[in-house]
């Protein structure tokens, strides 16, 4: 009797497990992605983070182009390390006027618009505190130099590829530059002349040149920037042509309220852009600029715009924060978008039932094995081994008396 009951219990248990397996298959999708396809799906949102080309966007400190070879993120970090507060804007409006320093790498070969110059002149001359504008003209491209340096140490199999990249980068720059005016003027600040050929600087002079080995620099002239007669030279080449200069507005002659507001004009970004700052001597020159801004805790703003940044009469309205606003913030926006994409992919994988649905096998209501397991679970719930043994002995005793 006992052996028979045990066999029935074992048989019943087997049927129950088979029935539950079918039930699980009925609840879960019949279609499953192979591991290789699932791995590809997981990596797909990450593909946008690793471009297969050299990013050459010009003059951006923040956002997706901050790591561009022509970006300004490294200079921004140097200014932050010096103890200043740094942020970026893409337009001019009253609240920007609270800045102590505005750094503008103009992403255009022409002079700034009259409207932008007027706003900046008012900011410099009408403020109650000394202000500094750092204006860097556009006429430089680090891409061709990067590929040229890579080609010097690359294996023979990559020489042709890198040479093509260098030529393409230079061609893009020349095409972009080709539409620029030959000569141009930025109000009372400076004039530019592009009737020149590219020339590499051999020697440096001026206050910023102290301690810099000019023979190890890679600074180029393309367009000559000639500041107004009131400008002081900070850095010049072997011919005495200024690479960096400044106009200091002081006293009643400039009709300004505060002494020492100034415009620092730099001919190009050859020693200030991300790619250029790999050079140790260039970092020294960039350090001179950072020191020239003034003592720590200045409010420094990078203006990231073309020659015509929007000029607003009022500050941009700030409404209630939107949950989607975080998707546009860098760097937290990128991982949030990727996490959302992974969530959508996972939901699409788990939600639908692919294939023809099947009815799972139902467990038998007369299965003696289910009774045995139910009694066992009840005894286990008491957590009293003595009581459980007594119940089992009583069962076996009653079974023998019945036989």
mmCIF file of C-alpha atoms in Angstrom, residues 16-375:
data_model
loop_
_atom_site.group_PDB
_atom_site.id
_atom_site.type_symbol
_atom_site.label_atom_id
_atom_site.label_comp_id
_atom_site.label_asym_id
_atom_site.label_seq_id
_atom_site.Cartn_x
_atom_site.Cartn_y
_atom_site.Cartn_z
ATOM 1 C CA UNK A 16 2.392 18.104 -12.244
ATOM 2 C CA UNK A 17 5.846 19.353 -13.247
ATOM 3 C CA UNK A 18 5.152 18.697 -16.902
ATOM 4 C CA UNK A 19 1.891 20.588 -16.619
ATOM 5 C CA UNK A 20 3.587 23.623 -14.965
ATOM 6 C CA UNK A 21 6.282 23.683 -17.644
ATOM 7 C CA UNK A 22 3.654 23.962 -20.331
ATOM 8 C CA UNK A 23 1.895 26.658 -18.350
ATOM 9 C CA UNK A 24 5.113 28.673 -18.144
ATOM 10 C CA UNK A 25 5.640 28.323 -21.889
ATOM 11 C CA UNK A 26 2.101 29.539 -22.436
ATOM 12 C CA UNK A 27 2.701 32.687 -20.387
ATOM 13 C CA UNK A 28 6.097 33.523 -21.934
ATOM 14 C CA UNK A 29 6.697 34.297 -25.603
ATOM 15 C CA UNK A 30 7.403 31.279 -27.765
ATOM 16 C CA UNK A 31 9.892 33.363 -29.764
ATOM 17 C CA UNK A 32 13.307 34.052 -28.231
ATOM 18 C CA UNK A 33 16.124 36.201 -29.593
ATOM 19 C CA UNK A 34 19.449 34.375 -30.041
ATOM 20 C CA UNK A 35 22.193 35.649 -27.702
ATOM 21 C CA UNK A 36 24.131 37.281 -30.550
ATOM 22 C CA UNK A 37 21.107 39.278 -31.715
ATOM 23 C CA UNK A 38 20.292 40.331 -28.144
ATOM 24 C CA UNK A 39 23.874 41.551 -27.628
ATOM 25 C CA UNK A 40 23.661 43.576 -30.841
ATOM 26 C CA UNK A 41 20.375 45.086 -29.674
ATOM 27 C CA UNK A 42 21.921 46.092 -26.352
ATOM 28 C CA UNK A 43 24.895 47.734 -28.077
ATOM 29 C CA UNK A 44 22.851 49.529 -30.727
ATOM 30 C CA UNK A 45 22.045 52.618 -28.594
ATOM 31 C CA UNK A 46 25.754 53.017 -27.857
ATOM 32 C CA UNK A 47 26.775 53.245 -31.502
ATOM 33 C CA UNK A 48 26.206 56.980 -31.655
ATOM 34 C CA UNK A 49 28.766 57.596 -28.906
ATOM 35 C CA UNK A 50 31.709 56.355 -30.919
ATOM 36 C CA UNK A 51 31.869 58.157 -34.266
ATOM 37 C CA UNK A 52 34.145 56.580 -36.845
ATOM 38 C CA UNK A 53 35.515 59.954 -37.980
ATOM 39 C CA UNK A 54 37.406 62.899 -36.506
ATOM 40 C CA UNK A 55 35.056 65.498 -35.057
ATOM 41 C CA UNK A 56 36.093 68.943 -36.348
ATOM 42 C CA UNK A 57 33.259 71.219 -35.177
ATOM 43 C CA UNK A 58 34.741 74.607 -34.321
ATOM 44 C CA UNK A 59 34.667 76.660 -31.160
ATOM 45 C CA UNK A 60 32.408 74.620 -28.848
ATOM 46 C CA UNK A 61 33.163 74.065 -25.163
ATOM 47 C CA UNK A 62 29.986 72.211 -24.223
ATOM 48 C CA UNK A 63 27.557 69.766 -25.779
ATOM 49 C CA UNK A 64 28.224 66.872 -28.120
ATOM 50 C CA UNK A 65 31.072 68.733 -29.877
ATOM 51 C CA UNK A 66 33.098 69.532 -26.772
ATOM 52 C CA UNK A 67 35.661 66.841 -27.656
ATOM 53 C CA UNK A 68 36.148 68.177 -31.190
ATOM 54 C CA UNK A 69 39.740 68.747 -32.206
ATOM 55 C CA UNK A 70 38.681 72.347 -32.895
ATOM 56 C CA UNK A 71 36.744 72.646 -29.624
ATOM 57 C CA UNK A 72 37.486 74.741 -26.542
ATOM 58 C CA UNK A 73 36.687 72.317 -23.712
ATOM 59 C CA UNK A 74 40.347 72.005 -22.653
ATOM 60 C CA UNK A 75 40.763 75.776 -22.420
ATOM 61 C CA UNK A 76 37.536 75.931 -20.423
ATOM 62 C CA UNK A 77 38.901 73.360 -17.971
ATOM 63 C CA UNK A 78 42.122 75.345 -17.622
ATOM 64 C CA UNK A 79 40.088 78.427 -16.708
ATOM 65 C CA UNK A 80 38.032 76.417 -14.210
ATOM 66 C CA UNK A 81 41.202 74.993 -12.675
ATOM 67 C CA UNK A 82 42.429 78.560 -12.171
ATOM 68 C CA UNK A 83 39.441 79.095 -9.850
ATOM 69 C CA UNK A 84 36.911 80.734 -12.157
ATOM 70 C CA UNK A 85 33.290 79.805 -12.795
ATOM 71 C CA UNK A 86 32.680 78.838 -16.440
ATOM 72 C CA UNK A 87 29.474 78.403 -18.416
ATOM 73 C CA UNK A 88 28.381 78.606 -22.070
ATOM 74 C CA UNK A 89 25.682 80.590 -23.873
ATOM 75 C CA UNK A 90 24.622 80.822 -27.515
ATOM 76 C CA UNK A 91 23.091 84.307 -27.477
ATOM 77 C CA UNK A 92 23.462 87.701 -25.842
ATOM 78 C CA UNK A 93 20.864 88.927 -23.339
ATOM 79 C CA UNK A 94 20.839 91.076 -20.180
ATOM 80 C CA UNK A 95 21.779 88.337 -17.710
ATOM 81 C CA UNK A 96 24.921 87.544 -19.746
ATOM 82 C CA UNK A 97 25.998 91.086 -18.888
ATOM 83 C CA UNK A 98 26.724 89.882 -15.324
ATOM 84 C CA UNK A 99 29.769 88.019 -16.658
ATOM 85 C CA UNK A 100 33.233 89.338 -15.847
ATOM 86 C CA UNK A 101 34.758 87.713 -18.935
ATOM 87 C CA UNK A 102 33.285 86.682 -22.287
ATOM 88 C CA UNK A 103 35.336 84.316 -24.460
ATOM 89 C CA UNK A 104 34.219 84.154 -28.087
ATOM 90 C CA UNK A 105 35.729 81.792 -30.661
ATOM 91 C CA UNK A 106 33.790 83.138 -33.631
ATOM 92 C CA UNK A 107 32.785 80.300 -35.972
ATOM 93 C CA UNK A 108 32.782 82.532 -39.030
ATOM 94 C CA UNK A 109 35.475 84.128 -41.177
ATOM 95 C CA UNK A 110 33.705 87.475 -41.330
ATOM 96 C CA UNK A 111 33.710 90.191 -38.689
ATOM 97 C CA UNK A 112 31.054 90.140 -35.955
ATOM 98 C CA UNK A 113 27.796 91.856 -36.794
ATOM 99 C CA UNK A 114 27.285 95.492 -35.869
ATOM 100 C CA UNK A 115 24.493 94.497 -33.468
ATOM 101 C CA UNK A 116 26.723 92.037 -31.574
ATOM 102 C CA UNK A 117 29.611 94.553 -31.431
ATOM 103 C CA UNK A 118 27.283 97.231 -30.094
ATOM 104 C CA UNK A 119 26.044 94.935 -27.320
ATOM 105 C CA UNK A 120 29.621 94.025 -26.381
ATOM 106 C CA UNK A 121 30.791 97.659 -26.522
ATOM 107 C CA UNK A 122 27.979 98.673 -24.166
ATOM 108 C CA UNK A 123 28.880 95.792 -21.870
ATOM 109 C CA UNK A 124 32.529 96.898 -21.795
ATOM 110 C CA UNK A 125 32.063 100.664 -21.545
ATOM 111 C CA UNK A 126 28.868 101.156 -19.566
ATOM 112 C CA UNK A 127 29.396 98.638 -16.781
ATOM 113 C CA UNK A 128 30.274 99.624 -13.229
ATOM 114 C CA UNK A 129 32.937 96.896 -13.098
ATOM 115 C CA UNK A 130 35.930 96.013 -15.265
ATOM 116 C CA UNK A 131 35.064 93.562 -18.033
ATOM 117 C CA UNK A 132 37.211 91.482 -20.412
ATOM 118 C CA UNK A 133 36.269 90.290 -23.884
ATOM 119 C CA UNK A 134 38.505 87.623 -25.443
ATOM 120 C CA UNK A 135 37.840 87.471 -29.183
ATOM 121 C CA UNK A 136 39.522 84.755 -31.279
ATOM 122 C CA UNK A 137 39.114 84.987 -35.035
ATOM 123 C CA UNK A 138 38.242 81.916 -37.080
ATOM 124 C CA UNK A 139 41.104 81.537 -39.559
ATOM 125 C CA UNK A 140 42.554 78.230 -38.324
ATOM 126 C CA UNK A 141 41.803 74.513 -38.721
ATOM 127 C CA UNK A 142 43.430 71.815 -36.577
ATOM 128 C CA UNK A 143 42.168 68.829 -38.592
ATOM 129 C CA UNK A 144 44.833 68.835 -41.323
ATOM 130 C CA UNK A 145 47.619 69.240 -38.744
ATOM 131 C CA UNK A 146 46.218 66.315 -36.735
ATOM 132 C CA UNK A 147 46.219 63.954 -39.716
ATOM 133 C CA UNK A 148 49.690 65.134 -40.709
ATOM 134 C CA UNK A 149 51.071 64.327 -37.256
ATOM 135 C CA UNK A 150 49.342 60.938 -37.263
ATOM 136 C CA UNK A 151 50.837 60.151 -40.658
ATOM 137 C CA UNK A 152 54.397 60.699 -39.382
ATOM 138 C CA UNK A 153 54.280 57.697 -37.023
ATOM 139 C CA UNK A 154 51.658 55.486 -38.721
ATOM 140 C CA UNK A 155 52.591 52.129 -40.279
ATOM 141 C CA UNK A 156 53.009 51.932 -44.043
ATOM 142 C CA UNK A 157 49.579 50.357 -44.503
ATOM 143 C CA UNK A 158 47.851 53.452 -43.122
ATOM 144 C CA UNK A 159 49.910 56.135 -44.823
ATOM 145 C CA UNK A 160 47.618 56.459 -47.829
ATOM 146 C CA UNK A 161 44.448 56.521 -45.728
ATOM 147 C CA UNK A 162 45.777 59.192 -43.383
ATOM 148 C CA UNK A 163 47.050 61.221 -46.311
ATOM 149 C CA UNK A 164 43.582 61.180 -47.844
ATOM 150 C CA UNK A 165 42.061 62.273 -44.540
ATOM 151 C CA UNK A 166 44.512 65.172 -44.300
ATOM 152 C CA UNK A 167 43.743 66.365 -47.822
ATOM 153 C CA UNK A 168 39.997 66.086 -47.295
ATOM 154 C CA UNK A 169 40.184 68.064 -44.048
ATOM 155 C CA UNK A 170 42.231 70.787 -45.717
ATOM 156 C CA UNK A 171 39.870 70.880 -48.711
ATOM 157 C CA UNK A 172 36.819 71.317 -46.478
ATOM 158 C CA UNK A 173 38.522 74.161 -44.650
ATOM 159 C CA UNK A 174 39.592 75.887 -47.881
ATOM 160 C CA UNK A 175 36.069 75.629 -49.290
ATOM 161 C CA UNK A 176 34.579 77.088 -46.127
ATOM 162 C CA UNK A 177 37.175 79.857 -46.060
ATOM 163 C CA UNK A 178 36.758 80.622 -49.749
ATOM 164 C CA UNK A 179 33.557 82.572 -49.179
ATOM 165 C CA UNK A 180 35.138 84.950 -46.674
ATOM 166 C CA UNK A 181 35.852 88.571 -47.653
ATOM 167 C CA UNK A 182 39.455 89.373 -48.505
ATOM 168 C CA UNK A 183 39.529 92.276 -46.082
ATOM 169 C CA UNK A 184 37.171 93.014 -43.247
ATOM 170 C CA UNK A 185 36.865 95.325 -40.256
ATOM 171 C CA UNK A 186 35.419 94.783 -36.788
ATOM 172 C CA UNK A 187 34.544 98.356 -35.829
ATOM 173 C CA UNK A 188 37.256 99.997 -33.750
ATOM 174 C CA UNK A 189 38.769 96.677 -32.712
ATOM 175 C CA UNK A 190 40.744 95.367 -35.693
ATOM 176 C CA UNK A 191 40.914 94.703 -39.426
ATOM 177 C CA UNK A 192 41.724 91.412 -41.161
ATOM 178 C CA UNK A 193 43.592 90.824 -44.417
ATOM 179 C CA UNK A 194 43.486 87.463 -46.188
ATOM 180 C CA UNK A 195 45.748 88.428 -49.069
ATOM 181 C CA UNK A 196 48.515 86.350 -47.555
ATOM 182 C CA UNK A 197 49.925 82.839 -47.760
ATOM 183 C CA UNK A 198 50.102 80.409 -44.869
ATOM 184 C CA UNK A 199 53.279 80.862 -42.857
ATOM 185 C CA UNK A 200 54.563 79.045 -39.759
ATOM 186 C CA UNK A 201 55.835 81.249 -36.935
ATOM 187 C CA UNK A 202 59.555 80.899 -36.220
ATOM 188 C CA UNK A 203 60.070 83.294 -33.300
ATOM 189 C CA UNK A 204 57.894 84.876 -30.637
ATOM 190 C CA UNK A 205 58.150 88.147 -28.722
ATOM 191 C CA UNK A 206 56.064 90.070 -26.231
ATOM 192 C CA UNK A 207 55.044 89.492 -22.594
ATOM 193 C CA UNK A 208 53.387 86.146 -23.332
ATOM 194 C CA UNK A 209 56.472 84.778 -25.106
ATOM 195 C CA UNK A 210 58.582 84.558 -21.945
ATOM 196 C CA UNK A 211 59.615 80.950 -21.252
ATOM 197 C CA UNK A 212 58.076 79.638 -24.512
ATOM 198 C CA UNK A 213 60.284 77.772 -27.011
ATOM 199 C CA UNK A 214 59.009 79.122 -30.337
ATOM 200 C CA UNK A 215 60.854 76.412 -32.312
ATOM 201 C CA UNK A 216 58.555 73.789 -30.767
ATOM 202 C CA UNK A 217 55.314 75.618 -31.491
ATOM 203 C CA UNK A 218 53.088 75.064 -34.517
ATOM 204 C CA UNK A 219 51.441 78.470 -34.844
ATOM 205 C CA UNK A 220 50.405 79.526 -38.333
ATOM 206 C CA UNK A 221 49.512 82.799 -40.017
ATOM 207 C CA UNK A 222 46.738 82.660 -42.557
ATOM 208 C CA UNK A 223 44.906 85.959 -42.258
ATOM 209 C CA UNK A 224 46.623 88.877 -40.585
ATOM 210 C CA UNK A 225 44.738 90.591 -37.793
ATOM 211 C CA UNK A 226 45.763 94.219 -37.363
ATOM 212 C CA UNK A 227 44.438 95.828 -34.180
ATOM 213 C CA UNK A 228 43.679 99.524 -33.805
ATOM 214 C CA UNK A 229 46.470 101.942 -32.976
ATOM 215 C CA UNK A 230 45.470 102.014 -29.300
ATOM 216 C CA UNK A 231 46.219 98.302 -28.862
ATOM 217 C CA UNK A 232 49.109 96.873 -26.862
ATOM 218 C CA UNK A 233 50.905 93.782 -28.127
ATOM 219 C CA UNK A 234 50.858 90.684 -25.905
ATOM 220 C CA UNK A 235 52.388 88.218 -28.372
ATOM 221 C CA UNK A 236 54.041 88.871 -31.733
ATOM 222 C CA UNK A 237 55.980 86.950 -34.402
ATOM 223 C CA UNK A 238 59.526 87.484 -35.663
ATOM 224 C CA UNK A 239 58.306 90.277 -37.967
ATOM 225 C CA UNK A 240 56.626 92.150 -35.136
ATOM 226 C CA UNK A 241 53.141 91.259 -36.332
ATOM 227 C CA UNK A 242 50.739 90.815 -33.393
ATOM 228 C CA UNK A 243 49.299 87.383 -32.648
ATOM 229 C CA UNK A 244 47.600 88.576 -29.458
ATOM 230 C CA UNK A 245 46.899 92.176 -28.499
ATOM 231 C CA UNK A 246 44.518 94.153 -26.307
ATOM 232 C CA UNK A 247 42.735 97.464 -26.148
ATOM 233 C CA UNK A 248 42.337 98.793 -22.615
ATOM 234 C CA UNK A 249 39.442 101.188 -22.068
ATOM 235 C CA UNK A 250 40.281 103.606 -19.288
ATOM 236 C CA UNK A 251 39.270 107.078 -18.195
ATOM 237 C CA UNK A 252 37.236 109.758 -19.850
ATOM 238 C CA UNK A 253 39.013 109.388 -23.202
ATOM 239 C CA UNK A 254 37.017 106.216 -23.752
ATOM 240 C CA UNK A 255 33.876 107.490 -22.032
ATOM 241 C CA UNK A 256 33.831 104.548 -19.686
ATOM 242 C CA UNK A 257 32.876 104.426 -16.039
ATOM 243 C CA UNK A 258 35.466 101.861 -15.022
ATOM 244 C CA UNK A 259 39.163 101.687 -15.687
ATOM 245 C CA UNK A 260 40.728 98.626 -17.324
ATOM 246 C CA UNK A 261 37.819 97.098 -19.238
ATOM 247 C CA UNK A 262 39.501 95.565 -22.280
ATOM 248 C CA UNK A 263 39.256 93.605 -25.515
ATOM 249 C CA UNK A 264 41.855 90.859 -25.985
ATOM 250 C CA UNK A 265 42.169 90.007 -29.698
ATOM 251 C CA UNK A 266 43.855 86.755 -30.796
ATOM 252 C CA UNK A 267 44.576 86.166 -34.456
ATOM 253 C CA UNK A 268 43.483 82.519 -34.483
ATOM 254 C CA UNK A 269 43.101 79.458 -32.279
ATOM 255 C CA UNK A 270 46.390 77.825 -33.278
ATOM 256 C CA UNK A 271 47.522 77.590 -29.635
ATOM 257 C CA UNK A 272 44.131 77.508 -27.871
ATOM 258 C CA UNK A 273 41.965 74.788 -29.447
ATOM 259 C CA UNK A 274 41.725 71.238 -28.066
ATOM 260 C CA UNK A 275 43.998 69.672 -30.670
ATOM 261 C CA UNK A 276 46.561 72.464 -30.415
ATOM 262 C CA UNK A 277 46.882 72.129 -26.634
ATOM 263 C CA UNK A 278 48.538 68.728 -26.998
ATOM 264 C CA UNK A 279 51.668 70.824 -27.612
ATOM 265 C CA UNK A 280 53.369 71.752 -24.330
ATOM 266 C CA UNK A 281 54.487 75.180 -25.575
ATOM 267 C CA UNK A 282 50.937 75.945 -26.671
ATOM 268 C CA UNK A 283 49.721 75.119 -23.172
ATOM 269 C CA UNK A 284 52.163 77.685 -21.813
ATOM 270 C CA UNK A 285 50.661 80.346 -24.096
ATOM 271 C CA UNK A 286 47.134 79.315 -23.113
ATOM 272 C CA UNK A 287 48.225 79.631 -19.484
ATOM 273 C CA UNK A 288 49.334 83.211 -20.192
ATOM 274 C CA UNK A 289 45.822 83.980 -21.412
ATOM 275 C CA UNK A 290 44.244 82.375 -18.339
ATOM 276 C CA UNK A 291 46.522 84.370 -16.041
ATOM 277 C CA UNK A 292 45.708 87.524 -17.990
ATOM 278 C CA UNK A 293 41.995 87.212 -17.183
ATOM 279 C CA UNK A 294 42.539 88.212 -13.572
ATOM 280 C CA UNK A 295 42.319 86.829 -10.022
ATOM 281 C CA UNK A 296 40.157 83.763 -9.224
ATOM 282 C CA UNK A 297 36.386 83.540 -8.899
ATOM 283 C CA UNK A 298 35.553 85.473 -12.047
ATOM 284 C CA UNK A 299 32.326 84.693 -13.874
ATOM 285 C CA UNK A 300 33.524 83.503 -17.318
ATOM 286 C CA UNK A 301 31.095 82.928 -20.194
ATOM 287 C CA UNK A 302 31.946 81.152 -23.458
ATOM 288 C CA UNK A 303 29.867 82.545 -26.322
ATOM 289 C CA UNK A 304 29.308 79.622 -28.675
ATOM 290 C CA UNK A 305 27.800 81.166 -31.757
ATOM 291 C CA UNK A 306 28.520 82.301 -35.293
ATOM 292 C CA UNK A 307 29.294 85.892 -36.259
ATOM 293 C CA UNK A 308 25.675 86.829 -35.658
ATOM 294 C CA UNK A 309 24.623 85.574 -32.193
ATOM 295 C CA UNK A 310 20.998 86.467 -31.400
ATOM 296 C CA UNK A 311 20.783 89.625 -29.305
ATOM 297 C CA UNK A 312 17.746 89.611 -26.996
ATOM 298 C CA UNK A 313 16.307 92.616 -25.212
ATOM 299 C CA UNK A 314 15.032 90.415 -22.361
ATOM 300 C CA UNK A 315 16.310 87.307 -20.640
ATOM 301 C CA UNK A 316 14.936 84.051 -22.069
ATOM 302 C CA UNK A 317 11.814 82.995 -20.205
ATOM 303 C CA UNK A 318 12.272 80.147 -17.772
ATOM 304 C CA UNK A 319 9.121 78.049 -17.450
ATOM 305 C CA UNK A 320 8.461 74.952 -15.344
ATOM 306 C CA UNK A 321 11.041 72.258 -15.902
ATOM 307 C CA UNK A 322 10.022 69.528 -18.310
ATOM 308 C CA UNK A 323 10.979 65.906 -17.833
ATOM 309 C CA UNK A 324 12.161 65.826 -21.438
ATOM 310 C CA UNK A 325 14.470 68.798 -20.880
ATOM 311 C CA UNK A 326 17.050 66.495 -19.304
ATOM 312 C CA UNK A 327 17.368 64.625 -22.602
ATOM 313 C CA UNK A 328 19.013 67.708 -24.132
ATOM 314 C CA UNK A 329 21.522 68.267 -21.324
ATOM 315 C CA UNK A 330 25.107 67.146 -21.739
ATOM 316 C CA UNK A 331 26.538 64.820 -20.542
ATOM 317 C CA UNK A 332 23.580 63.296 -18.651
ATOM 318 C CA UNK A 333 21.266 63.406 -21.669
ATOM 319 C CA UNK A 334 23.106 60.725 -23.666
ATOM 320 C CA UNK A 335 22.906 57.897 -21.054
ATOM 321 C CA UNK A 336 19.264 58.771 -20.316
ATOM 322 C CA UNK A 337 18.355 58.433 -23.995
ATOM 323 C CA UNK A 338 20.253 55.142 -24.195
ATOM 324 C CA UNK A 339 18.509 53.803 -21.075
ATOM 325 C CA UNK A 340 15.118 54.719 -22.552
ATOM 326 C CA UNK A 341 16.026 52.995 -25.812
ATOM 327 C CA UNK A 342 17.060 49.855 -23.935
ATOM 328 C CA UNK A 343 13.799 49.943 -21.955
ATOM 329 C CA UNK A 344 11.713 50.201 -25.122
ATOM 330 C CA UNK A 345 13.673 47.359 -26.726
ATOM 331 C CA UNK A 346 13.235 45.156 -23.649
ATOM 332 C CA UNK A 347 9.499 45.913 -23.482
ATOM 333 C CA UNK A 348 9.127 45.078 -27.178
ATOM 334 C CA UNK A 349 10.957 41.806 -26.589
ATOM 335 C CA UNK A 350 8.926 40.755 -23.544
ATOM 336 C CA UNK A 351 5.442 42.015 -24.337
ATOM 337 C CA UNK A 352 4.165 40.301 -27.507
ATOM 338 C CA UNK A 353 3.571 36.565 -27.927
ATOM 339 C CA UNK A 354 5.135 35.410 -31.166
ATOM 340 C CA UNK A 355 3.936 32.266 -32.926
ATOM 341 C CA UNK A 356 0.766 30.185 -32.511
ATOM 342 C CA UNK A 357 -0.493 30.125 -28.883
ATOM 343 C CA UNK A 358 -0.679 26.750 -27.152
ATOM 344 C CA UNK A 359 -2.856 25.672 -24.236
ATOM 345 C CA UNK A 360 -0.880 24.351 -21.309
ATOM 346 C CA UNK A 361 -1.686 20.942 -19.841
ATOM 347 C CA UNK A 362 -3.915 21.250 -16.778
ATOM 348 C CA UNK A 363 -3.000 19.351 -13.613
ATOM 349 C CA UNK A 364 -5.392 16.508 -12.625
ATOM 350 C CA UNK A 365 -7.663 17.177 -9.628
ATOM 351 C CA UNK A 366 -7.471 13.465 -8.612
ATOM 352 C CA UNK A 367 -3.681 13.399 -8.503
ATOM 353 C CA UNK A 368 -2.764 11.715 -5.163
ATOM 354 C CA UNK A 369 0.699 13.208 -5.356
ATOM 355 C CA UNK A 370 -0.757 16.700 -4.917
ATOM 356 C CA UNK A 371 -2.427 15.498 -1.659
ATOM 357 C CA UNK A 372 0.876 14.138 -0.357
ATOM 358 C CA UNK A 373 2.704 17.390 -1.108
ATOM 359 C CA UNK A 374 -0.077 19.476 0.443
ATOM 360 C CA UNK A 375 0.099 17.467 3.698
#
